[in-house]
Amino acid sequence: MDAKLTPMLKQYLEIKKKHPGEILFFRMGDFYEMFFDDAHTASKALSIALTSRQNDVPMCGVPHHAAESYIARLIKAGHRVAICEQMEAVPSSGTVVRREVTRVITPGTLVEQNLLQSDHNNYLASVVEGPDRIAFAFVDVSTGDFHLSSMAHSADKYRGELARFSPREAIHHSMNGADDTVLGYLKSRGIPVNRINEWLYDVEYLTSAIAEAFRLAGIKGLGMEDPLEILAAGSILEYLKDTHKKAFGHLKPPRRIVASDYMALDEATIANLELVHNSNDGGRERTLYSVLNRTKTAMGRRLLERNLLQPLIRADEIEKRLDTVRLFHESASLTADLQDRLDGVYDIERLIARFVIGRCTPRDYLALAASIEAALETARLLEGIPHELGARIIAAANECKPLAKLIGEVIDDDPALSPEQGRVVRPGRSAELDRLYDLKKDSKNWMVEYQEEEKRRLEIPTLKVKYNRVLGYYIEVSKGQSSKVPADYFRKQTLVGAERYTTGRLQSFESDILGASQKIAAMETAELESLHGEVLAQRPGIQELAEALGEIDFHCSLAVAALENRFVRPSFNDRGVMNVSGGRHPIVEKYYTREVFIPNDVRMDDSGDFIKIITGPNMSGKSTYIRMAAIIQLMAQAGSYVPAASAELPIADRIFTRIGASDNISRGESTFLVEMNETALILNNATHKSLIVMDEVGRGTSTFDGLSIAWAVVEYILRYIRAKTLFATHYHELTRLGGRRGIVNYTVLVKEHMGGVDFLHRVVPGAADRSYGIHVARLAGIPREITARAQKILERMEKTNRAGNAPESAGEDDAGEQLEIFNAANHRLVQAIRALDIDTLTPLDAMNELNRLKKLVE
Ligand code: ADP
Ligand code: MG
C-alpha cells in the first residue's frame, strides 16, 4: 500500500517510526489526528469515533484546544503521548508542511496544570544500581526541583527513599556486576520503568551533559563527585532531552540529600504514622499532613509534605525552624495578614515551568504579576521584623517588581487565550495597535452607514452589507431588485433568491480591515514574545521568590496549626531524655475522638527505663499511645510544635515502627512474613538513639511462636540496641520482663462496673489484669455461661504456664548470659552434662559426646 500513501501519511509513518512506544498526536489544522494502531488504542481509551480515510486507514482525532483533557486520560490509562506539531504555516518544500515532535508526555514529565495535583510533587526518578550502592535522581519538571542521593544497597533504604518521593515514572540502569533488585521493586509497585540507551551511561559524557544543562564549565560547584550520582543525575537529564526537547532550562541545580542532615524514614513508618496518606483509602484526609496543613500556596503545600517526609536531625536546623514558627505563633495577627496576602499567590513554581516549556497563555502572565504583587505586600508586612526569611522575601519580591509592572502594562485585564482569538495587549500600550483596533471597531459602523447610503442611492430598501468567512465582505440584493444595481457593482456570487456583489469602496475597506487584523495579530505576538523573553530572563529570581514564599507559607501553616490545636514548642536535650507531659495523638484527637482526648505522659531515659511494655485490653488505647510518642518525636524534628502540655525530647536518629500488617495482605505477602521483615529491619538498623514503636509483634503466628519471638525481640533490644522502645502487646507474659533494669511495664486503665468496663485511655505504670478480655466479652453480650467457662480455662492455663511451659523471666538481668526464652533446652543440656562420667570416657568417646552436646544446642 506504500505506493498509494499520500505524502502526508508518508510523513506520518516516518515520524511514527521514531515513536513506536507512544501514541502520536499528529497536528492537522485545528485537530490532532491519530492513525492506524494508535487510532484503535485511542478511540477505545477515549471513547471517540474511529473513522477511516482513503485507503481504509483507521483514524481518529481530538480538537487541538481540548487536547489536554484527552492527553490526561491517556496518561492515566498508562500510555505515553508524543505531540507532533506543524512547524510552518505553508509548505516550504514539497506538498506538506514540516512537522516535528515537540514533546513526549509521560507520567513523570508532566507540566500540564490539570494533570497535576498542587499539593504533590510529580517526580521522575532515575535509579542506578551499582554493585553495592544505589544512586537516585529525582526531578519534578513541573517545578524544577532536582534531588540527588545515594545509599548502601539495602531494601530498607531504597524503599524508604522511593516512598518519600513516590515517583510516577522511573528510568533504570544496572552497572556491570549489579543486580536488578530495585527494578523488580519498582515494577511491583506499578511504577512505569523506561530505559535510555545503555551507552549513555558514561561518567565522562554525563558529567559534561550536566555541566551543559546548567551552563557551567564543570560540575565541581554542584558538589557532585560520586560517579554513581553523576550517572543518575546525567541520565535523568538525557531522558528529559528526549521528552522535553531541551525545554527544561528551569531545572534547579541538583540538591544532594546528605544522609547526616535528614532522618531516614522507612516505607512502613511513613505508612504506619499516616504522615501524608491515611491507611484507610490512601487519601490525604485524616493524616498528619492534614492536621498541619494551613498553607495558602501550592509551594507551601509541597514543602510541608517534603518536610514531613524528611525530618531533620541537626539540632541547630530544628531550632531554626522552631524559632521561625514561634515568630508567627506569637504574632497571630501578623500571621493572619500574611496568610491573606499569600492567598493571592499562584503556583509560580509551575507557572515558570510552563513559561520555559512555552506552554503559557496570556493569563499565566497575569497570574505571575498578581503573585509578585501579593509577594510585595507580604514583604511589606515583614519589613522591620528581624528575620532572615523576611529579608529574603523582600529582596526577591523587589527584584521581580519591575517584571510585574511590565506585565501590567502589556497584558489586557481580560486577555483572550491567544492573539488569534482576540485582544491580548492592553489599550494604551501602543498607539498603532490602538488605532488598528479602532479601525476594526469602526468597521461595524462603517458597514451600517455604507448600507444606508447604498439603500438610499439605489432605492433598494432590502439591500444589505454583510460578511462571511468564505466570501469576505459583500452586498446582497434580492433577485427582484437586482436590475437596479449600477455598473460599479461587480457580481461575486449568485444564489437562488439573491445576488451578491462587491464594489471598489467595499474592496478597499476589506483590505484595510484584513490588513488591520493581521497587523494586530503580528504586533500582539511580538509583544508577547518580548514579554516572554523578560520572564525567562527573570527565571532565577522568580524561582527564588517562589521558594521563599513557600518557606513563609510552610512556617505560617505550622504556627496556625499549633494555635488551633494547642501545640507547644518542644525542647531538645542530648541526655537521651524523652519527657512528654500530657501528650496527645494529633490525628486521633482531631478526627476520631467523640469526646475529649485523654492526654498521656511518655517518660523514657537512656540511663533509667528506656523500654516500655504496654499491656491492656483491646480498644484501651495501646496503639494510639505508642504511635503518639512516635508522631510527637517526628513532628518535633520536622520543626513543628507538638500536641502536649510540654515536651522535652532527645533527637532521634531514626524512628522505627512495626504496626499491624493487615494492609499488606492485599499485596499477597503473608502477614507474618511482612511482620518479621519489618522487625528484622528494625533490629538490624536501630541504634541507641533511635525511637522504636512496636505494636503486637508476634500476632501473625501461633501464640507460643509469637510470644517467644516478642520476648526475644525485647531482650535483644535491651541488650544490644538500647533504643527507646514502646512495645504494645497482648502477651501478658511479657510483663515478666518488666523487672529488668531498663524495662518498665505500663498499662492502660479501664474502669470496671456492673455493666462491664469503661475505657479510661489513661496509661499508668503497672501490668494489665489478664482477664479484661473476658470482661470485654461480657460487655459485648457473650452469654454468661461462656464467659464463666472462659474464666475457668484461663485460670487453669495460668497454672500450667507457671509450672514451666511458659516463658520464665531469666531472673535479674545479668551479664554474659545468653538470650534464653525457654529453659527446657538448658535443662536437657544440664542433664546430659551431669550424666557424663569423665573417668570412664575414652578420648574418642569424649569427642563423640561433645559432638552430641553441640547438636543439642544447635
Ligand atoms: P488498642 O491498641 O489498645 O486496642 P487503640 O489504641 O486502637 O486501642 O484505641 C482504640 C480507640 O480508643 C481509638 O480508636 C480511639 O478512638 C480511642 N482512644 C485511644 N486512646 C485514646 C485517648 N487517649 N483518648 C481518647 N480516646 C482514645
Ligand atoms: Mg492496638
Short mmCIF file of C-alpha atoms and ligand atoms in Angstrom, two decimals, residues 588 592-593 596-600 616-625 695-696 761, ligand 1:
data_model
loop_
_atom_site.label_atom_id
_atom_site.label_comp_id
_atom_site.label_asym_id
_atom_site.label_seq_id
_atom_site.Cartn_x
_atom_site.Cartn_y
_atom_site.Cartn_z
CA VAL A 588 -6.90 10.69 66.66
CA TYR A 592 -11.51 10.29 65.71
CA THR A 593 -12.47 11.09 69.26
CA VAL A 596 -12.08 14.68 74.73
CA PHE A 597 -8.81 13.02 74.01
CA ILE A 598 -7.20 11.78 77.22
CA PRO A 599 -3.63 13.11 77.41
CA ASN A 600 -0.85 10.80 78.49
CA GLY A 616 -4.10 -3.59 78.37
CA PRO A 617 -7.32 -4.87 76.87
CA ASN A 618 -8.29 -4.37 73.27
CA MET A 619 -9.52 -0.90 72.48
CA SER A 620 -7.97 0.56 75.58
CA GLY A 621 -5.61 2.82 73.64
CA LYS A 622 -2.27 0.99 73.45
CA SER A 623 -1.75 1.54 69.77
CA THR A 624 -2.78 5.16 70.00
CA TYR A 625 -0.37 5.76 72.84
CA ASP A 695 2.64 -2.95 68.12
CA GLU A 696 1.64 -6.53 68.79
CA HIS A 761 -7.43 5.57 77.96
P1 ADP B 1 -5.72 -0.80 71.47
O1 ADP B 1 -4.49 -0.71 70.65
O2 ADP B 1 -5.41 -0.91 72.90
O3 ADP B 1 -6.64 -1.87 71.00
P2 ADP B 1 -6.40 1.71 70.27
O4 ADP B 1 -5.19 2.50 70.51
O5 ADP B 1 -6.61 1.15 68.91
O6 ADP B 1 -6.53 0.55 71.33
O7 ADP B 1 -7.60 2.65 70.67
C1 ADP B 1 -8.92 2.29 70.48
C2 ADP B 1 -9.76 3.55 70.35
O8 ADP B 1 -9.81 4.23 71.57
C3 ADP B 1 -9.19 4.55 69.37
O9 ADP B 1 -9.74 4.38 68.10
C4 ADP B 1 -9.56 5.89 69.92
O10 ADP B 1 -10.76 6.34 69.35
C5 ADP B 1 -9.78 5.62 71.38
N1 ADP B 1 -8.66 6.19 72.14
C6 ADP B 1 -7.42 5.67 72.28
N2 ADP B 1 -6.65 6.43 73.08
C7 ADP B 1 -7.43 7.45 73.47
C8 ADP B 1 -7.22 8.58 74.32
N3 ADP B 1 -6.04 8.79 74.91
N4 ADP B 1 -8.24 9.45 74.49
C9 ADP B 1 -9.43 9.23 73.87
N5 ADP B 1 -9.68 8.20 73.08
C10 ADP B 1 -8.71 7.31 72.85
#
